[in-house]
Tab-separated table of C-alpha atoms in Angstrom:
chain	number	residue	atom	x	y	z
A	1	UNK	CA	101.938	160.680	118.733
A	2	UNK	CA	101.370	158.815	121.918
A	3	UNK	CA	102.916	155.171	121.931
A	4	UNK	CA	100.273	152.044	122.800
A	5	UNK	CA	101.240	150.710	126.664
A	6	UNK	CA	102.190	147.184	127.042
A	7	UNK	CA	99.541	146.704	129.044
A	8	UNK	CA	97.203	147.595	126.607
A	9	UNK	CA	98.544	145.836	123.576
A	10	UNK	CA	98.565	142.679	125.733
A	11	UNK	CA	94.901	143.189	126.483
A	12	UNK	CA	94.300	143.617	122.860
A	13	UNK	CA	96.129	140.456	122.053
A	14	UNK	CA	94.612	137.999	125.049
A	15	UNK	CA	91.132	139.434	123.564
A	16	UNK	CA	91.418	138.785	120.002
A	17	UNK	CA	92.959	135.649	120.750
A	18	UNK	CA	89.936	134.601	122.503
A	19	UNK	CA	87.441	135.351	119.565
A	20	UNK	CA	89.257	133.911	117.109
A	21	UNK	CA	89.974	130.803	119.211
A	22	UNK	CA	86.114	130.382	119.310
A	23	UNK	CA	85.341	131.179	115.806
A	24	UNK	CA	84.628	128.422	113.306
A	25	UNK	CA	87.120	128.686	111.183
A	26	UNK	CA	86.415	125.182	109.596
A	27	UNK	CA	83.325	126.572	107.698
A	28	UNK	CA	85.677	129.606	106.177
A	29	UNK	CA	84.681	129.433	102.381
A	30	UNK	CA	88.245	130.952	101.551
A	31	UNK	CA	90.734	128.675	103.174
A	32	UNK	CA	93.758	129.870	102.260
A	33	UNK	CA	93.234	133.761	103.116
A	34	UNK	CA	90.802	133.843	106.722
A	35	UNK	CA	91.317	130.484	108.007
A	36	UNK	CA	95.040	130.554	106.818
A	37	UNK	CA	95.213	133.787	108.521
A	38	UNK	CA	93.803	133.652	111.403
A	39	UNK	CA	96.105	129.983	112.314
A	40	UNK	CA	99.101	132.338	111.523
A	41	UNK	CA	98.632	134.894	113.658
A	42	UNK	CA	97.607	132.277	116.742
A	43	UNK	CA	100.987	130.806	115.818
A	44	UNK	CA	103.015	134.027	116.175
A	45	UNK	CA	101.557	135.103	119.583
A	46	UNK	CA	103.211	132.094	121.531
A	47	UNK	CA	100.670	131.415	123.473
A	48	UNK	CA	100.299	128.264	124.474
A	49	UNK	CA	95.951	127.819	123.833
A	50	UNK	CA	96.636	129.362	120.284
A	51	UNK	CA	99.267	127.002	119.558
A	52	UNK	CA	97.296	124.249	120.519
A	53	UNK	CA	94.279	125.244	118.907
A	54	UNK	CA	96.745	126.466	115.670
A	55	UNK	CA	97.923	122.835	115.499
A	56	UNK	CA	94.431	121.123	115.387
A	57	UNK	CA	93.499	123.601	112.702
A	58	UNK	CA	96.232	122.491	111.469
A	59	UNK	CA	96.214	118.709	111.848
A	60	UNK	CA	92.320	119.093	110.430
A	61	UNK	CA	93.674	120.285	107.367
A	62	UNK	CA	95.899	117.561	106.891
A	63	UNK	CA	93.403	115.255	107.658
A	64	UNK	CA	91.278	116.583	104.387
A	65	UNK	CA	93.416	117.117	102.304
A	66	UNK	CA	92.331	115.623	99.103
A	67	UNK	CA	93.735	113.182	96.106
A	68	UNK	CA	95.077	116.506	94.354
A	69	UNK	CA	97.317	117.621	97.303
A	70	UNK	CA	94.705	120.123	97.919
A	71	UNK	CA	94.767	120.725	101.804
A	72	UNK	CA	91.471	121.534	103.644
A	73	UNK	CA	89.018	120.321	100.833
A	74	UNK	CA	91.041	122.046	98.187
A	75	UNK	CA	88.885	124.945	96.431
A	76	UNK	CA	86.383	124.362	93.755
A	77	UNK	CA	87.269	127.775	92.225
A	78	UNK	CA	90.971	128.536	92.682
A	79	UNK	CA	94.499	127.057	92.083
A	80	UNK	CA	96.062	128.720	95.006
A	81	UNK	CA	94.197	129.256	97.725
A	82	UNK	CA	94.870	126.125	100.200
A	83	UNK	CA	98.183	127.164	99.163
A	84	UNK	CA	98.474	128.866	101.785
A	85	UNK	CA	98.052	126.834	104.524
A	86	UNK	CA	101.107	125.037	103.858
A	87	UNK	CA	102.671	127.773	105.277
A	88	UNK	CA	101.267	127.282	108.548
A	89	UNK	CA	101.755	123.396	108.497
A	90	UNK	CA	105.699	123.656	107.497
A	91	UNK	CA	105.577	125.635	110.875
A	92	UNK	CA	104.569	122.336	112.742
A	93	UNK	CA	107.212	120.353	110.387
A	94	UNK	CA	109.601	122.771	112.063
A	95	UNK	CA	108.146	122.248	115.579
A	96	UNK	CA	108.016	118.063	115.819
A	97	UNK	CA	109.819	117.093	112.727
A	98	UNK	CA	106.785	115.105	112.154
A	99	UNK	CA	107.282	114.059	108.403
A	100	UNK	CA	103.895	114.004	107.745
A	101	UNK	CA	104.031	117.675	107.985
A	102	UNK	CA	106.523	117.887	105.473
A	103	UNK	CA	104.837	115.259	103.180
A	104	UNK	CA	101.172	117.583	103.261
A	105	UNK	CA	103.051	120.215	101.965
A	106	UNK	CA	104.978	118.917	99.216
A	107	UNK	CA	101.875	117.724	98.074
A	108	UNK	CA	99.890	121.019	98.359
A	109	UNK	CA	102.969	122.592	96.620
A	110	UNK	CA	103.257	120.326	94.024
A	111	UNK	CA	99.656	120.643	92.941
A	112	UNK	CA	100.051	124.332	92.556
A	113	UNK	CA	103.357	123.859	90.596
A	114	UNK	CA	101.359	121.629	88.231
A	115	UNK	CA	98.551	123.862	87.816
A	116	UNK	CA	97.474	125.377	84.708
A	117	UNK	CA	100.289	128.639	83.522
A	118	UNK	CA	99.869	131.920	81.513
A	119	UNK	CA	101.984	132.726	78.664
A	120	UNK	CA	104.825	134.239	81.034
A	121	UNK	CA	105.025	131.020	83.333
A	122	UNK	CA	102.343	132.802	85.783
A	123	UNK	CA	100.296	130.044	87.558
A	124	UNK	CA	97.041	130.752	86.989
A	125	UNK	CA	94.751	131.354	90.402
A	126	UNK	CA	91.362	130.684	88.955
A	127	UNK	CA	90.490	127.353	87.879
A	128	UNK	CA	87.795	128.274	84.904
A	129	UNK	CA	90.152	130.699	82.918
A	130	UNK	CA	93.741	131.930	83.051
A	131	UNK	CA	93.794	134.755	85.269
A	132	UNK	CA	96.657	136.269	87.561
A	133	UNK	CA	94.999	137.729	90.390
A	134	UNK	CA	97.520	139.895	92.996
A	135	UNK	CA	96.302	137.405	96.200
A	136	UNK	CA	98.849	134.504	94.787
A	137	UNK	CA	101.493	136.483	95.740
A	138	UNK	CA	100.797	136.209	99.414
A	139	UNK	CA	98.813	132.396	99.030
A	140	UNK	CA	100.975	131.021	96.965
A	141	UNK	CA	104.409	132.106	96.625
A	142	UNK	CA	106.340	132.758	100.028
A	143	UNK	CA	104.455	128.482	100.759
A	144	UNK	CA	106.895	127.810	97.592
A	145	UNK	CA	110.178	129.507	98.954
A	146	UNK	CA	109.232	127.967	102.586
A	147	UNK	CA	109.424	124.713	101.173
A	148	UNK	CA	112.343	125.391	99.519
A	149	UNK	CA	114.072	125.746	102.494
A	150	UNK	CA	112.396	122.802	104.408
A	151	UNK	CA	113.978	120.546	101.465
A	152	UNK	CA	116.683	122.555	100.992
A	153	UNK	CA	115.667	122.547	96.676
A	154	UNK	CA	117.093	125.953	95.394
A	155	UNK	CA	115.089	125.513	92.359
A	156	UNK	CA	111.567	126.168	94.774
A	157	UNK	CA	113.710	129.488	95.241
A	158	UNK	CA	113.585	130.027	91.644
A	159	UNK	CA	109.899	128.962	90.978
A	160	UNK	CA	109.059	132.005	93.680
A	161	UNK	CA	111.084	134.396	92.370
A	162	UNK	CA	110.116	133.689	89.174
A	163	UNK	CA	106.449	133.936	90.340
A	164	UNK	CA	106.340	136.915	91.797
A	165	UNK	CA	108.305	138.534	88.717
A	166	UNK	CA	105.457	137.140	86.307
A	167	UNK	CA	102.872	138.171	88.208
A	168	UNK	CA	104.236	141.523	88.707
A	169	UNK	CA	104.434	141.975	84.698
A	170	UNK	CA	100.990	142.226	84.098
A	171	UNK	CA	99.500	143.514	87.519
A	172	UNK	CA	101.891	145.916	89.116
A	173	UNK	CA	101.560	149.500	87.434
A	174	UNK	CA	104.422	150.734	85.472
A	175	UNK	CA	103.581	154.598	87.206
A	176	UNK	CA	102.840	153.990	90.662
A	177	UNK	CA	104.442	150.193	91.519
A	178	UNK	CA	100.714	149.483	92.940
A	179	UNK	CA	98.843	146.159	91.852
A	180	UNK	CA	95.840	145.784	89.903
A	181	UNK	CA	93.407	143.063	91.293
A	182	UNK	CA	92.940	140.734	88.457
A	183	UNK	CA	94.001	140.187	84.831
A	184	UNK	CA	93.039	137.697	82.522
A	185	UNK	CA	94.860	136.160	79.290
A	186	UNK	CA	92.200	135.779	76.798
A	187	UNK	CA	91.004	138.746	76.281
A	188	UNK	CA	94.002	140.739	77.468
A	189	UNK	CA	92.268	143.273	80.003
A	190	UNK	CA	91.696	143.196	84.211
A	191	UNK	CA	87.969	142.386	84.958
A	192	UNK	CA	88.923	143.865	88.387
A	193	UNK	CA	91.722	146.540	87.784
A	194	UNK	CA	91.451	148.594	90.654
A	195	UNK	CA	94.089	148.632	93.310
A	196	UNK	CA	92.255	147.186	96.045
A	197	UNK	CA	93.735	147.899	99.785
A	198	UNK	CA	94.563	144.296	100.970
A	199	UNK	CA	95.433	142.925	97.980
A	200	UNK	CA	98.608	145.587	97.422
A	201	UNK	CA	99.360	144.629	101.316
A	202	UNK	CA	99.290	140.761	100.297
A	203	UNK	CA	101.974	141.626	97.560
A	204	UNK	CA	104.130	143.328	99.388
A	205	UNK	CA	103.666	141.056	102.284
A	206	UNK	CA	103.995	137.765	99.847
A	207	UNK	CA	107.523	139.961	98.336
A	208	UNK	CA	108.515	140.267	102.047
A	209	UNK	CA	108.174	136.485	102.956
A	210	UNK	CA	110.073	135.422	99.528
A	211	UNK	CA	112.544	137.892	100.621
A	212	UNK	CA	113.426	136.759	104.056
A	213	UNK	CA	112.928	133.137	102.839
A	214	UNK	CA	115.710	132.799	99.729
A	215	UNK	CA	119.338	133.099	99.711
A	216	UNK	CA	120.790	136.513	99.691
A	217	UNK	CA	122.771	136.253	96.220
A	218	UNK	CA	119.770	134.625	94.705
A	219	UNK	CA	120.492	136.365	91.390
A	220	UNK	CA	116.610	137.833	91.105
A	221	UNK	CA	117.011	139.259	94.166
A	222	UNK	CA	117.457	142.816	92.921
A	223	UNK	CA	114.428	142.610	90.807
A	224	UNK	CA	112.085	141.450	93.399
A	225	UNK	CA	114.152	144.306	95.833
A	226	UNK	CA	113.269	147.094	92.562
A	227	UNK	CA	109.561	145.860	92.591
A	228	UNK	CA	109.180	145.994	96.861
A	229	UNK	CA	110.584	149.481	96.703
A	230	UNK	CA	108.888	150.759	94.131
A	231	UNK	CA	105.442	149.544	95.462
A	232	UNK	CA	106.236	151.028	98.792
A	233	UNK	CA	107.460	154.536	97.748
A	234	UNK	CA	103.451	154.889	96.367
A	235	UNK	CA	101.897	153.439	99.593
A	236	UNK	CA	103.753	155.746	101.786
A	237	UNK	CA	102.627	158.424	99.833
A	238	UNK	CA	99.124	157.154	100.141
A	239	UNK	CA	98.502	156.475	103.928
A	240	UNK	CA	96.049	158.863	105.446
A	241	UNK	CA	96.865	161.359	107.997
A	242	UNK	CA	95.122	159.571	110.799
A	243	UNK	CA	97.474	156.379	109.932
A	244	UNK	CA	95.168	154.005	107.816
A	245	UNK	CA	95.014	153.313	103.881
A	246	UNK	CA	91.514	152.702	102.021
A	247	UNK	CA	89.733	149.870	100.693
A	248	UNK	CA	91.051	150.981	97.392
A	249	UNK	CA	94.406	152.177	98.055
A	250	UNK	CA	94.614	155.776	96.142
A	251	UNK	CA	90.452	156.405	96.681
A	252	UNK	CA	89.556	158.370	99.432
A	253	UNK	CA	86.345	158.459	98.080
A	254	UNK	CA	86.158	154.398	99.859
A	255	UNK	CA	86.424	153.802	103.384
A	256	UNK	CA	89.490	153.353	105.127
A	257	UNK	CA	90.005	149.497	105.933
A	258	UNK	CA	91.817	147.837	108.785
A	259	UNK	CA	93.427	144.825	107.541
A	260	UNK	CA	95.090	146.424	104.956
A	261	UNK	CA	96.893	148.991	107.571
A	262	UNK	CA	97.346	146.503	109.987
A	263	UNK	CA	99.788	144.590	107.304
A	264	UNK	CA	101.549	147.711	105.908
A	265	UNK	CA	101.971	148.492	109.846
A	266	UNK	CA	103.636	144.906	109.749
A	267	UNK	CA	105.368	144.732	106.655
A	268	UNK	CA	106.964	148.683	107.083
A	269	UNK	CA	108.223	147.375	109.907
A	270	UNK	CA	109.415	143.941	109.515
A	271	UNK	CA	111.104	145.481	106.415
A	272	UNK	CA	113.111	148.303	108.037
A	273	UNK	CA	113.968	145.711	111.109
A	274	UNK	CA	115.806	143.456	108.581
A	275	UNK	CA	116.814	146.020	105.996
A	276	UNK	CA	114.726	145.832	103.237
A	277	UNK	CA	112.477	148.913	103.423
A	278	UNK	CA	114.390	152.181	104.139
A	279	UNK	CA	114.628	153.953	107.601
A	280	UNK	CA	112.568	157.061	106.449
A	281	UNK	CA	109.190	154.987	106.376
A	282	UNK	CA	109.859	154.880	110.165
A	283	UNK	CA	107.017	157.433	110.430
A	284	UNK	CA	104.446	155.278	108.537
A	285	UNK	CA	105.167	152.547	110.209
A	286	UNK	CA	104.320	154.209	113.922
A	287	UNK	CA	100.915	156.114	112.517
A	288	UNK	CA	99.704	152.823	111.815
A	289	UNK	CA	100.241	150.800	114.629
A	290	UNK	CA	98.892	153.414	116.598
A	291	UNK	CA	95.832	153.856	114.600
A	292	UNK	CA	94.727	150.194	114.679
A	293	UNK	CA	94.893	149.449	118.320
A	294	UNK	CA	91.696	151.700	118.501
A	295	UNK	CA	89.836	149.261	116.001
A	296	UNK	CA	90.070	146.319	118.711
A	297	UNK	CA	86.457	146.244	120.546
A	298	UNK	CA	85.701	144.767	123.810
A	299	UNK	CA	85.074	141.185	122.711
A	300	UNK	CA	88.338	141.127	120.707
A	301	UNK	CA	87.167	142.075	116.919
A	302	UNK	CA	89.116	143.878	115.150
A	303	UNK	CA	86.780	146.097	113.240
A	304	UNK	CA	86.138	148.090	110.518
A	305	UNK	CA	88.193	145.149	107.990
A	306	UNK	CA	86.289	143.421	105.393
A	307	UNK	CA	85.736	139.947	105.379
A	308	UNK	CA	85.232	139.942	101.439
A	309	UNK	CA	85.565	142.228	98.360
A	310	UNK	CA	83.691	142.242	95.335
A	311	UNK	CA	85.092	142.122	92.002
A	312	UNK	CA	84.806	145.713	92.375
A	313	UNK	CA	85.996	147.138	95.406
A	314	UNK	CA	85.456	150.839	94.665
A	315	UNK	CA	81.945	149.805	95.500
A	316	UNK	CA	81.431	150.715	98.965
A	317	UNK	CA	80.726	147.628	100.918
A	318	UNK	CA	78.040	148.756	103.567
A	319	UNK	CA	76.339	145.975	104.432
A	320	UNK	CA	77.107	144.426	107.789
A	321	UNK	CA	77.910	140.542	106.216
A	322	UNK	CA	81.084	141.919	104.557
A	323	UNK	CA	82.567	143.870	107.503
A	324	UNK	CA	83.786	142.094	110.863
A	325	UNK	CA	84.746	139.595	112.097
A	326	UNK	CA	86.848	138.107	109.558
A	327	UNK	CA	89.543	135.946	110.061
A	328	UNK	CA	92.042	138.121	108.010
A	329	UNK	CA	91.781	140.667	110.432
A	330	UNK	CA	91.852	138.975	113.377
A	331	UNK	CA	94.764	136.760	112.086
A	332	UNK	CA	96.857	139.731	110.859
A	333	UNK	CA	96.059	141.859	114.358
A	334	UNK	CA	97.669	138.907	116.370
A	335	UNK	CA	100.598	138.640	114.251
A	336	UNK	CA	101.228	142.568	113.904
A	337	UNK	CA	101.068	143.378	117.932
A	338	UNK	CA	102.897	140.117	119.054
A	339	UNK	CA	105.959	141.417	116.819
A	340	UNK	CA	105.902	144.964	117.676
A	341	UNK	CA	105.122	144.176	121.625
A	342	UNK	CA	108.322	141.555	121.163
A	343	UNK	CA	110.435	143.904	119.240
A	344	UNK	CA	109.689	146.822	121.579
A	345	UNK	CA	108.657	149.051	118.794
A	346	UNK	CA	105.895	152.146	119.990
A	347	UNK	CA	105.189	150.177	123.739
A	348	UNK	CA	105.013	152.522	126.683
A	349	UNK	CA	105.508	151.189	129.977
């Protein structure tokens, strides 16, 4: 298995940072996944243009955030979604100390914490029925733990763990630890119950992020730890031979999708560099990286990742408006190689 050069993953980065730099990002109809995304993984490369251009993303979705808290117009159809992007503007908190930072998401938290619950304490994602749906776990509850720590409030601690154990109750699968897409309280049954690729890597990336962000002896630690390893066990299992996962993760009869590999590459091995995911999924973790540098093209999009699923992703999405470019992908890309290129992990000379 040949390791990706330095030079090369440098390239890779410095190309999809341009086309996501010039991508309008304001007119993403899902803020808190693409745009969220895509300012995330500008952030984590360093890079001077993408921080700047990060922080008036940023600062523009301050600037419209509405009455509700709701940052970047809020969402018409979903709870959580802006959620999100309080992630990325506690990053600027940390950066200037600017309180206004801090104040924009409080608010964006706060509106989420208010929002409308399940019978288990879930917070519902969709606004026009109770539904748990698996992308909360990455939009919504490491933004809660993050703030947590910017306030220093142990109980935010406790609303994510608790979270991310309700949600796991009714969409992770008792057999294989995967997630189901979404369920819905009344009637009791998943409209969407596949489990769709990048919605398993948003829960174990969300589970990651909660991890690294609460206190070690947080006493639901273990339970959050049993769900993350049990989810992971299956997904190892699952990855391809040529180093990707598909669209829906245990279908090989769907295509095999790039975002979703890029963030197991990621989360694999963020997990085994801080000691959360065991040192045998060392394996996975390299046959992915290597296999997504080849999905970079020459104007910086990383292809071959969809930029939206149905509610039925075992349909196979053909048509060109769903594939590439997609902020997701780009967003996830730029955070993946800047921490494997800065960690040393599969770069050749």
């Amino acid at each position: 298995m040949a390791a990706s050069t330095r030079r090369d993953i440098e390239a890779n980065i410095q190309r999809v940072s341009e086309y996501t730099r010039a991508m309008d990002l304001e007119r993403e109809p899902i803020p808190g996944g693409a745009k969220f995304m895509a300012i995330e993984g500008l952030i984590a490369t360093g890079l001077s243009q993408n921080i700047d251009h990060a922080k008036r993303l940023v600062d523009r979705s301050i600037e419209t955030q509405v009455g509700t808290g709701e940052l970047s117009y809020g969402d018409r159809n979903f709870y959580t979604s802006p959620c999100a992007l309080a992630t990325s503007v506690l990053e600027f908190y940390d950066r200037t100390g600017d309180e206004r930072y801090l104040d924009a998401a409080e608010r964006q938290v706060q509106y989420v914490l208010d929002a409308p619950r399940v019978g288990n304490g879930g917070i519902s994602h969709n606004k026009d029925t109770p539904q748990l749906w698996v992308d909360s776990l990455y939009l919504m509850h490491p933004p809660i733990a993050q703030l947590g720590s910017a306030l220093g409030e142990e109980e935010l601690y406790d609303e994510a763990a608790e979270q991310i154990l309700a949600h796991a109750e009714y969409l992770q699968d008792d057999a294989t630890g995967l997630f189901r897409h979404i369920w819905t309280e009344t009637p009791n049954d998943y409209p969407e119950g596949s489990f769709w690729g990048r919605g398993n890597g948003w829960a174990a990336a969300g589970i990651l992020e909660v991890l690294e962000a609460i206190p070690n002896h947080h006493d639901r630690r273990d339970e959050l730890l049993e769900i993350f390893h049990d989810h992971l066990e299956t997904i190892v299992e699952l990855q391809d031979e040529c180093g990707y996962w598909w669209n829906v993760i245990d279908d090989d009869s769907t295509f095999l999708e790039t975002s979703v590999t890029t963030i197991y590459a990621y989360v694999l091995r963020r997990g085994i560099d801080i000691g959360v995911v065991p040192g045998a999924y060392e394996t996975a973790t390299k046959r992915a990286f290597d296999a997504i540098g080849a999905s970079i093209n020459d104007d910086g999009v990383v292809t071959g990742a969809t930029y939206v699923t149905t509610h039925d992703p075992n349909e196979q999405l053909t048509s060109e408006d769903v594939f590439s470019p997609s902020g997701y992908a780009q967003g996830w890309y730029l955070k993946t190689a800047t921490y494997y290129l800065e960690n040393d992990h599969l770069v050749a000379e």
